[in-house]
Tab-separated table of C-alpha atoms in Angstrom:
chain	number	residue	atom	x	y	z
A	1	MET	CA	0.319	0.024	-0.298
A	2	MET	CA	1.119	3.443	-0.854
A	3	MET	CA	1.753	6.167	1.833
A	4	ARG	CA	-0.909	8.839	1.706
A	5	ILE	CA	-0.085	12.074	3.176
A	6	SER	CA	-2.354	11.269	6.499
A	7	ARG	CA	0.519	8.141	6.984
A	8	PHE	CA	2.948	11.308	7.339
A	9	LYS	CA	0.984	12.920	9.734
A	10	ILE	CA	1.269	9.813	11.983
A	11	LEU	CA	5.196	9.652	11.042
A	12	LEU	CA	5.256	12.930	12.557
A	13	GLY	CA	3.956	12.097	15.926
A	14	SER	CA	2.840	14.772	18.413
A	15	VAL	CA	4.543	17.273	16.259
A	16	ILE	CA	2.281	20.305	16.002
A	17	LEU	CA	2.770	21.906	12.624
A	18	SER	CA	0.893	25.477	12.712
A	19	GLY	CA	0.376	28.212	10.241
A	20	ILE	CA	3.330	31.116	9.920
A	21	PHE	CA	2.663	34.218	11.151
A	22	GLY	CA	4.164	37.033	9.510
A	23	CYS	CA	5.754	40.310	10.886
A	24	ARG	CA	6.265	44.131	9.324
A	25	PRO	CA	8.795	44.342	6.878
A	26	GLY	CA	11.497	45.802	8.097
A	27	SER	CA	10.523	45.247	11.722
A	28	ASN	CA	13.112	43.603	14.788
A	29	PRO	CA	13.379	39.763	13.410
A	30	GLY	CA	12.150	38.393	16.770
A	31	SER	CA	8.952	40.946	16.869
A	32	GLU	CA	5.483	39.665	16.074
A	33	ASN	CA	6.327	36.091	14.677
A	34	GLU	CA	5.923	32.744	15.860
A	35	LEU	CA	7.854	31.088	13.534
A	36	ALA	CA	11.007	33.102	15.685
A	37	ALA	CA	10.261	32.211	19.142
A	38	VAL	CA	12.802	31.561	21.473
A	39	ASP	CA	12.513	28.050	23.257
A	40	SER	CA	10.260	27.952	26.782
A	41	GLY	CA	12.779	27.971	29.650
A	42	ASN	CA	14.933	31.221	28.637
A	43	SER	CA	18.031	29.111	29.080
A	44	SER	CA	21.329	31.218	28.312
A	45	ARG	CA	21.710	29.441	25.008
A	46	ALA	CA	18.494	30.280	23.909
A	47	PHE	CA	18.670	33.957	24.946
A	48	PHE	CA	22.227	34.211	23.282
A	49	TYR	CA	20.965	32.775	19.915
A	50	ASP	CA	17.631	34.879	20.383
A	51	VAL	CA	17.220	36.025	16.832
A	52	SER	CA	15.810	39.486	17.661
A	53	LYS	CA	19.155	40.507	19.181
A	54	LEU	CA	22.213	40.834	17.395
A	55	GLN	CA	25.328	39.846	19.389
A	56	LYS	CA	29.185	41.381	19.096
A	57	ILE	CA	32.519	39.938	19.519
A	58	GLU	CA	35.545	41.576	19.783
A	59	ILE	CA	38.825	39.845	19.211
A	60	TRP	CA	42.267	40.889	19.881
A	61	ILE	CA	44.659	38.903	18.551
A	62	PRO	CA	48.358	39.553	17.198
A	63	ASP	CA	47.938	37.033	14.139
A	64	TRP	CA	44.693	38.028	13.093
A	65	ALA	CA	46.673	38.934	8.986
A	66	LYS	CA	48.010	35.429	9.650
A	67	LEU	CA	45.087	33.658	10.271
A	68	ALA	CA	42.592	35.339	8.027
A	69	THR	CA	44.747	35.009	4.948
A	70	GLN	CA	45.643	31.444	5.713
A	71	GLN	CA	45.503	28.748	3.003
A	72	PRO	CA	43.541	25.728	3.784
A	73	LYS	CA	46.265	22.922	3.759
A	74	GLY	CA	46.115	20.738	0.818
A	75	GLY	CA	44.453	23.531	-0.861
A	76	ARG	CA	40.753	24.849	-1.519
A	77	CYS	CA	38.015	22.791	-2.258
A	78	ASN	CA	40.574	19.344	-1.828
A	79	PHE	CA	37.941	17.357	-0.431
A	80	ASP	CA	40.627	14.327	-0.262
A	81	TYR	CA	43.077	15.962	2.217
A	82	VAL	CA	42.980	14.620	5.231
A	83	GLY	CA	43.582	16.476	8.680
A	84	ASP	CA	42.908	20.664	9.977
A	85	HIS	CA	42.764	22.350	7.143
A	86	PHE	CA	43.668	25.665	9.106
A	87	ASP	CA	46.083	26.259	12.275
A	88	THR	CA	44.147	26.788	15.670
A	89	PHE	CA	45.672	30.535	17.254
A	90	ASN	CA	45.365	32.120	20.941
A	91	ALA	CA	43.711	34.990	21.099
A	92	PRO	CA	44.845	36.571	24.408
A	93	THR	CA	41.499	38.677	24.774
A	94	VAL	CA	37.807	38.128	23.287
A	95	LYS	CA	34.814	39.926	24.513
A	96	ILE	CA	31.478	38.949	23.875
A	97	ASN	CA	28.724	41.649	24.259
A	98	GLY	CA	31.444	43.245	26.975
A	99	VAL	CA	32.428	40.186	28.910
A	100	THR	CA	36.127	39.585	28.747
A	101	PHE	CA	37.518	35.749	27.862
A	102	ALA	CA	41.404	35.501	27.884
A	103	ASN	CA	43.217	32.879	25.624
A	104	ALA	CA	40.177	31.677	23.661
A	105	ALA	CA	41.268	29.292	20.911
A	106	ILE	CA	39.955	30.639	17.321
A	107	LYS	CA	40.862	28.936	13.793
A	108	LYS	CA	39.461	29.922	10.237
A	109	SER	CA	37.157	27.701	8.916
A	110	SER	CA	36.500	28.998	5.332
A	111	PHE	CA	37.392	26.165	2.857
A	112	CYS	CA	35.665	26.027	-0.584
A	113	GLY	CA	32.949	28.466	-1.791
A	114	SER	CA	33.100	30.112	1.792
A	115	TYR	CA	37.033	30.708	1.390
A	116	SER	CA	37.805	34.537	2.356
A	117	ASP	CA	40.830	36.573	3.420
A	118	THR	CA	38.946	39.457	4.579
A	119	LYS	CA	35.809	38.013	6.493
A	120	PRO	CA	36.741	34.143	6.999
A	121	ASN	CA	34.368	31.916	8.338
A	122	LEU	CA	35.580	31.637	12.100
A	123	LYS	CA	35.401	28.813	14.909
A	124	LEU	CA	36.393	30.428	18.546
A	125	ASN	CA	36.447	27.621	21.543
A	126	LEU	CA	36.624	29.663	24.755
A	127	THR	CA	38.034	26.404	26.981
A	128	LYS	CA	40.759	24.713	24.934
A	129	PHE	CA	43.391	26.522	26.359
A	130	ASN	CA	41.341	28.056	29.664
A	131	GLN	CA	39.028	25.667	31.290
A	132	ALA	CA	38.551	28.361	34.030
A	133	ALA	CA	36.576	30.197	31.798
A	134	LYS	CA	33.884	27.468	31.096
A	135	THR	CA	31.282	28.646	33.978
A	136	ALA	CA	31.244	32.299	32.373
A	137	ALA	CA	31.016	31.091	28.564
A	138	LEU	CA	28.115	28.625	29.805
A	139	ALA	CA	26.328	31.584	31.704
A	140	LEU	CA	26.570	34.103	28.918
A	141	THR	CA	26.336	32.335	25.599
A	142	GLY	CA	25.033	28.425	26.751
A	143	THR	CA	28.052	27.212	24.941
A	144	THR	CA	31.723	27.035	25.095
A	145	GLU	CA	31.801	26.992	21.076
A	146	LEU	CA	31.319	29.479	18.586
A	147	VAL	CA	30.379	29.452	14.993
A	148	LEU	CA	30.546	32.353	12.803
A	149	LYS	CA	29.672	32.046	9.590
A	150	ASN	CA	30.620	34.943	6.660
A	151	SER	CA	27.705	34.232	4.455
A	152	VAL	CA	29.873	35.180	1.157
A	153	GLN	CA	27.699	32.764	-0.595
A	154	ASP	CA	24.663	34.446	0.780
A	155	PRO	CA	25.438	38.230	0.596
A	156	SER	CA	21.648	38.558	2.097
A	157	LEU	CA	22.872	37.134	4.989
A	158	ILE	CA	18.903	35.799	5.398
A	159	ARG	CA	19.256	32.632	4.110
A	160	GLN	CA	20.416	30.063	6.810
A	161	CYS	CA	18.374	31.557	9.559
A	162	LEU	CA	15.368	31.730	7.548
A	163	VAL	CA	15.303	27.713	6.796
A	164	SER	CA	16.562	26.867	9.972
A	165	GLU	CA	13.072	28.258	11.417
A	166	ILE	CA	11.245	26.872	8.444
A	167	LEU	CA	13.090	23.255	8.923
A	168	GLY	CA	11.861	23.570	12.925
A	169	LYS	CA	8.697	23.932	11.869
A	170	ALA	CA	8.778	21.102	9.567
A	171	GLY	CA	9.583	18.669	13.050
A	172	PHE	CA	13.168	18.984	12.369
A	173	PRO	CA	15.785	19.557	15.029
A	174	LYS	CA	16.048	22.861	15.154
A	175	GLN	CA	19.242	24.991	15.333
A	176	TYR	CA	19.921	28.201	16.953
A	177	CYS	CA	20.563	31.054	14.303
A	178	ASN	CA	21.226	34.956	14.737
A	179	PHE	CA	23.294	37.683	13.998
A	180	ILE	CA	26.786	38.786	15.347
A	181	GLU	CA	28.865	41.912	14.729
A	182	VAL	CA	32.842	40.336	14.465
A	183	TRP	CA	35.903	43.082	15.436
A	184	ALA	CA	39.213	42.105	15.181
A	185	ASN	CA	41.847	44.714	17.066
A	186	ASN	CA	39.276	47.656	16.768
A	187	LYS	CA	38.392	46.929	13.148
A	188	LYS	CA	35.040	45.922	12.034
A	189	ILE	CA	35.146	42.546	10.221
A	190	GLY	CA	31.452	42.393	9.551
A	191	LEU	CA	28.057	41.431	10.014
A	192	TYR	CA	28.176	37.452	10.656
A	193	VAL	CA	25.718	34.568	11.036
A	194	ASN	CA	26.139	33.162	14.793
A	195	LEU	CA	25.170	29.666	14.133
A	196	GLU	CA	24.272	27.287	17.360
A	197	PRO	CA	27.115	24.085	17.520
A	198	TYR	CA	25.893	20.446	17.018
A	199	ASP	CA	26.887	19.386	20.083
A	200	ARG	CA	25.774	17.470	22.717
A	201	GLU	CA	23.267	20.286	24.122
A	202	PHE	CA	21.809	20.234	20.451
A	203	LEU	CA	21.407	16.687	20.308
A	204	THR	CA	19.844	16.475	23.781
A	205	ARG	CA	17.407	19.521	23.646
A	206	ASN	CA	16.377	18.000	20.218
A	207	LEU	CA	16.398	14.256	20.456
A	208	GLY	CA	16.994	13.694	24.132
A	209	SER	CA	19.362	11.028	25.658
A	210	PRO	CA	21.269	8.971	25.425
A	211	ILE	CA	22.980	10.603	22.152
A	212	GLY	CA	25.260	8.941	19.693
A	213	ASN	CA	27.816	9.326	17.011
A	214	LEU	CA	27.694	12.407	14.730
A	215	TYR	CA	29.278	12.118	11.095
A	216	GLU	CA	29.782	15.319	9.050
A	217	VAL	CA	29.445	14.747	5.335
A	218	ALA	CA	31.588	17.160	3.389
A	219	GLY	CA	31.847	15.797	-0.260
A	220	GLU	CA	31.621	11.849	0.875
A	221	ASP	CA	29.768	8.936	-0.321
A	222	LEU	CA	28.440	6.072	1.335
A	223	ASP	CA	31.657	4.096	0.130
A	224	VAL	CA	34.186	2.046	1.808
A	225	TRP	CA	36.913	4.845	0.361
A	226	ALA	CA	35.525	7.275	2.395
A	227	LEU	CA	36.027	5.848	5.948
A	228	SER	CA	38.868	7.698	6.842
A	229	ARG	CA	37.463	11.206	5.825
A	230	PHE	CA	34.408	10.001	8.042
A	231	LYS	CA	36.818	9.085	10.815
A	232	ARG	CA	38.426	13.024	10.560
A	233	ASN	CA	34.701	14.344	10.698
A	234	LEU	CA	33.153	12.020	13.669
A	235	ASP	CA	31.766	13.628	17.239
A	236	SER	CA	31.376	10.511	19.331
A	237	PHE	CA	28.987	11.816	22.363
A	238	LYS	CA	28.906	8.085	23.313
A	239	VAL	CA	29.752	7.295	26.981
A	240	PRO	CA	32.241	6.313	26.703
A	241	GLU	CA	33.935	7.252	23.260
A	242	ASP	CA	33.238	5.136	20.060
A	243	ASN	CA	35.709	5.767	17.141
A	244	SER	CA	35.311	2.502	15.509
A	245	LEU	CA	33.376	3.433	13.187
A	246	THR	CA	31.134	0.324	13.452
A	247	ASP	CA	27.934	1.812	12.924
A	248	LEU	CA	28.690	3.760	9.743
A	249	ASN	CA	30.540	0.990	8.175
A	250	ALA	CA	27.248	-1.264	8.647
A	251	LEU	CA	25.240	1.226	7.165
A	252	ILE	CA	27.837	1.680	4.047
A	253	GLN	CA	28.242	-2.306	3.740
A	254	ALA	CA	24.325	-2.224	3.455
A	255	VAL	CA	24.055	0.359	0.933
A	256	LEU	CA	26.593	-1.135	-1.247
A	257	ARG	CA	24.881	-4.744	-0.880
A	258	ASP	CA	21.580	-4.354	-0.285
A	259	GLN	CA	19.601	-5.438	-3.591
A	260	SER	CA	16.038	-6.245	-1.782
A	261	PRO	CA	13.075	-4.180	-3.343
A	262	ASP	CA	12.279	-2.943	0.417
A	263	LEU	CA	15.635	-2.384	1.053
A	264	THR	CA	15.360	-4.356	4.224
A	265	GLU	CA	19.034	-4.553	5.135
A	266	ILE	CA	19.401	-1.007	4.531
A	267	GLY	CA	16.649	-0.196	6.929
A	268	LYS	CA	18.060	-1.825	9.766
A	269	HIS	CA	20.959	0.804	9.775
A	270	LEU	CA	18.959	3.901	8.256
A	271	ASP	CA	15.582	5.423	9.008
A	272	ILE	CA	14.416	5.239	5.641
A	273	GLU	CA	11.197	7.142	6.233
A	274	GLN	CA	13.254	10.014	8.284
A	275	PHE	CA	15.783	10.078	5.473
A	276	ILE	CA	12.834	10.601	2.532
A	277	ARG	CA	11.339	13.419	4.841
A	278	PHE	CA	14.790	15.143	4.691
A	279	TRP	CA	15.362	14.289	1.443
A	280	ALA	CA	11.891	16.264	0.602
A	281	MET	CA	13.196	19.155	2.472
A	282	GLU	CA	16.521	19.299	0.700
A	283	ILE	CA	14.387	19.361	-2.653
A	284	ILE	CA	11.608	21.813	-1.458
A	285	LEU	CA	14.382	24.526	0.093
A	286	VAL	CA	16.732	23.994	-3.275
A	287	HIS	CA	20.045	22.786	-0.999
A	288	TRP	CA	21.531	21.878	-4.193
A	289	ASP	CA	24.806	21.522	-2.181
A	290	GLY	CA	23.360	19.112	0.041
A	291	PHE	CA	23.528	15.382	0.438
A	292	THR	CA	20.871	13.976	-2.199
A	293	GLN	CA	22.755	16.489	-4.904
A	294	SER	CA	25.993	16.816	-3.945
A	295	ARG	CA	27.355	14.676	-1.587
A	296	ASN	CA	27.564	17.618	1.025
A	297	ASN	CA	26.738	19.926	3.991
A	298	SER	CA	24.894	17.247	5.804
A	299	PHE	CA	25.367	15.125	8.830
A	300	ILE	CA	24.467	11.612	9.620
A	301	TYR	CA	23.408	10.809	12.947
A	302	PHE	CA	23.163	7.643	14.781
A	303	TYR	CA	20.176	7.214	17.392
A	304	PRO	CA	21.374	5.645	20.069
A	305	ARG	CA	17.989	4.130	20.895
A	306	ASN	CA	17.596	2.390	17.707
A	307	GLY	CA	20.868	1.919	16.310
A	308	ARG	CA	19.545	3.376	12.976
A	309	ALA	CA	20.902	6.924	10.905
A	310	MET	CA	19.106	9.361	10.093
A	311	MET	CA	20.316	12.929	8.586
A	312	PHE	CA	20.489	16.667	9.372
A	313	PRO	CA	21.400	19.401	6.926
A	314	ARG	CA	24.074	22.239	7.579
A	315	GLY	CA	25.634	24.519	5.184
A	316	MET	CA	22.371	26.237	4.249
A	317	ASP	CA	23.864	29.410	3.108
A	318	GLN	CA	22.722	28.589	-0.696
A	319	VAL	CA	19.167	27.621	-0.529
A	320	LEU	CA	16.652	28.699	-2.308
A	321	THR	CA	18.618	29.838	-5.259
A	322	ASP	CA	17.865	29.856	-8.882
A	323	TYR	CA	21.721	29.222	-9.827
A	324	VAL	CA	21.975	27.290	-13.099
A	325	ASP	CA	23.596	23.863	-12.385
A	326	PRO	CA	27.282	24.265	-13.050
A	327	LYS	CA	27.561	20.735	-14.035
A	328	GLY	CA	26.471	20.356	-17.899
A	329	SER	CA	22.640	20.129	-17.514
A	330	GLY	CA	22.117	24.226	-17.846
A	331	VAL	CA	18.598	23.763	-16.021
A	332	PRO	CA	18.320	26.092	-12.792
A	333	TYR	CA	18.711	24.327	-9.409
A	334	ASN	CA	15.479	25.397	-8.467
A	335	GLN	CA	13.854	22.906	-11.178
A	336	VAL	CA	15.965	19.916	-10.344
A	337	PHE	CA	14.626	16.764	-8.772
A	338	PHE	CA	17.575	15.999	-6.513
A	339	ARG	CA	18.478	12.502	-6.587
A	340	SER	CA	22.169	11.784	-7.705
A	341	HIS	CA	23.416	10.299	-4.498
A	342	ARG	CA	23.570	6.478	-4.556
A	343	LEU	CA	20.952	6.114	-1.490
A	344	THR	CA	18.393	7.903	-3.407
A	345	GLN	CA	19.075	5.793	-6.591
A	346	LYS	CA	19.014	2.774	-4.829
A	347	ILE	CA	15.368	4.180	-2.696
A	348	LEU	CA	14.294	5.484	-5.911
A	349	GLN	CA	14.067	1.902	-7.600
A	350	ASN	CA	10.803	0.684	-5.284
A	351	PRO	CA	7.721	2.644	-6.633
A	352	ARG	CA	6.574	2.826	-3.167
A	353	TYR	CA	9.551	4.263	-1.833
A	354	PHE	CA	9.191	6.953	-4.954
A	355	GLN	CA	5.804	7.641	-4.010
A	356	TYR	CA	6.644	8.286	-0.342
A	357	LEU	CA	9.073	10.960	-1.850
A	358	LYS	CA	6.215	12.802	-3.863
A	359	ASP	CA	4.007	12.376	-0.744
A	360	ALA	CA	6.130	14.095	1.766
A	361	ILE	CA	6.867	16.801	-0.833
A	362	SER	CA	3.345	17.645	-0.880
A	363	TYR	CA	2.983	17.354	2.945
A	364	TYR	CA	5.478	19.751	3.852
A	365	LEU	CA	4.498	22.193	1.337
A	366	THR	CA	0.995	22.303	3.013
A	367	ILE	CA	1.811	22.660	6.516
A	368	VAL	CA	5.224	24.665	5.872
A	369	TRP	CA	4.882	26.651	2.811
A	370	ASP	CA	2.954	30.068	2.969
A	371	GLU	CA	4.583	32.636	0.527
A	372	LYS	CA	3.080	35.468	2.310
A	373	SER	CA	4.336	34.746	5.356
A	374	ILE	CA	7.781	33.482	4.292
A	375	LEU	CA	8.005	36.765	2.149
A	376	ALA	CA	7.028	38.429	5.384
A	377	ARG	CA	9.531	36.535	7.676
A	378	ILE	CA	12.314	37.394	5.156
A	379	ASP	CA	11.865	41.103	5.125
A	380	SER	CA	11.787	41.371	8.990
A	381	LEU	CA	15.279	38.763	9.288
A	382	ALA	CA	16.671	41.764	7.000
A	383	TYR	CA	16.453	44.224	9.736
A	384	TYR	CA	20.071	43.702	10.787
A	385	PRO	CA	21.385	43.057	7.564
A	386	ALA	CA	19.941	46.296	6.249
A	387	SER	CA	20.959	48.102	8.948
A	388	HIS	CA	24.486	46.819	9.792
A	389	VAL	CA	25.879	46.324	5.814
A	390	PRO	CA	26.523	49.274	3.912
A	391	GLY	CA	25.229	49.681	0.591
A	392	TRP	CA	22.302	46.835	1.502
A	393	TYR	CA	19.839	47.876	-0.245
A	394	GLU	CA	21.332	49.315	-3.374
A	395	GLU	CA	21.907	48.153	-6.723
A	396	GLY	CA	24.079	44.935	-7.146
A	397	GLU	CA	24.714	42.696	-3.602
A	398	PRO	CA	23.419	42.003	-1.362
A	399	LYS	CA	20.342	43.719	-2.749
A	400	LYS	CA	20.346	40.952	-5.844
A	401	SER	CA	20.495	38.124	-3.234
A	402	TYR	CA	17.674	39.116	-1.393
A	403	GLU	CA	15.775	39.819	-4.510
A	404	SER	CA	16.522	36.457	-5.297
A	405	LEU	CA	15.585	34.805	-2.452
A	406	ARG	CA	12.014	36.177	-2.681
A	407	ARG	CA	11.763	35.400	-6.340
A	408	VAL	CA	12.515	31.626	-5.628
A	409	VAL	CA	10.055	31.761	-2.534
A	410	MET	CA	7.003	33.346	-4.779
A	411	ASN	CA	7.754	30.465	-7.472
A	412	ARG	CA	8.452	27.752	-5.239
A	413	LYS	CA	5.242	25.665	-5.433
A	414	THR	CA	4.676	26.539	-9.006
A	415	ASP	CA	8.189	25.131	-9.687
A	416	ILE	CA	8.105	22.127	-7.533
A	417	ASN	CA	4.592	21.251	-9.426
A	418	GLN	CA	6.274	21.471	-12.545
A	419	ILE	CA	9.242	18.827	-10.980
A	420	LEU	CA	6.588	16.349	-9.642
A	421	SER	CA	4.647	16.213	-12.646
A	422	GLY	CA	7.572	15.406	-14.992
A	423	ALA	CA	9.870	13.253	-12.149
A	424	THR	CA	10.161	9.651	-12.889
A	425	PRO	CA	12.106	7.194	-10.391
A	426	TRP	CA	14.893	7.956	-12.845
A	427	VAL	CA	16.240	8.306	-16.451
A	428	PRO	CA	17.921	6.521	-18.840
A	429	CYS	CA	21.670	7.094	-19.699
A	430	ARG	CA	22.495	7.678	-23.230
A	431	SER	CA	25.899	6.232	-23.508
A	432	GLN	CA	26.984	2.977	-21.708
A	433	THR	CA	30.443	4.566	-20.744
A	434	SER	CA	28.527	7.058	-18.298
A	435	ASP	CA	28.690	4.024	-15.428
A	436	VAL	CA	32.239	4.470	-14.495
A	437	ASP	CA	32.116	2.718	-11.324
A	438	GLY	CA	29.805	-0.403	-12.858
A	439	ASP	CA	27.077	0.241	-10.275
A	440	GLY	CA	24.394	1.024	-12.939
A	441	TRP	CA	24.275	4.179	-12.658
A	442	GLY	CA	25.743	7.050	-14.416
A	443	TRP	CA	26.107	10.830	-14.819
A	444	GLU	CA	25.401	12.996	-17.859
A	445	ASN	CA	24.616	16.829	-18.048
A	446	GLY	CA	24.927	17.116	-14.150
A	447	GLN	CA	22.207	14.694	-13.825
A	448	SER	CA	22.379	10.795	-12.483
A	449	CYS	CA	21.006	8.129	-14.944
A	450	LYS	CA	20.230	4.684	-15.112
A	451	VAL	CA	22.350	2.524	-17.368
A	452	VAL	CA	19.531	0.040	-19.209
A	453	PRO	CA	20.080	-2.517	-21.637
């Protein structure tokens, strides 16, 4: 029996998904907006990441120029490099909203598309070199680690916080997000997106305890060759820590070997229904640089209660764009049916799962996609970027990025309906030589295809 929309309501359980309420364009991003509501409890973390509050961080560090201009070890966009891409520096003094922290660890994290020598992505650890700072850090920010995104791939600075809210409304783990001014040695570097780290607190708040292993996906396929890179990007929250990769390797082996129509073996190691819902949201949000289209910008999390994997998105600064696929198809990403991953190809061989995916897309469009309210939310989130980024409303960027975001949102339902009306589980390859690895699937003009006799 095929899954219907009502089935997805059952799967979402007690998650109540009400309508999104808009607010005045240009108003404070936290005002009059249920979508942006801070979680109850008024914890220091929820307060620090409240989107209605602009934060400020001042960094004093003699080696700022060296840190900011450091090139990634192994080269830019070299996903095969194993090891830390950047050095960690000691910042003698860091002030967060006027509160001073001594000897903070800081490193650049700009790597490929987000690379910048003038406004680098930054990661700060307030306790790596100073454990005595932990109490003050937790009291002020609710965390000891800060993730500061330069948003150079989204000059509007709006997309990450917007989709974090949308994903939260859709029942996915919600990542806190707001804006922060970054200064270095008394010079303003710019306005950044302040992202909650995917840490123990994030996992416990969203999924309860105990918590398990979290693997970052940054260009890896579910294949044996990727295990060494996955190990580099593993955060084990199990007690005691488990760095054996046994859980991930079992999933990889199942994906490589399972040929059953219902993917019985894969289902032992992956929550397939959760993955399909995740996949549906990647399509709706045009997360073309995510897992299902680009094997990138996502997390695989193994839920200890059942040992199965679930998926989280990350790196959402290029969502809801109408970029033309640079890989050769010439089709804008907002008109592409994402299915290039080995796992998506396996799932689509089962017509029942294909229907699940279409039902999930239709369901989420019904419960989270109100264009009028989302457009109002975009204008509300523009409050801080428009008031702190010079020339924000002038011609060129970031106005162009802002207008593109609004345009994609307005047309999203129409685009998706067109995608679904012509969507098929797979398209045939025109050339037998497209299948380089001999797994029955190839790649032509930026899209996956199935080799048929």
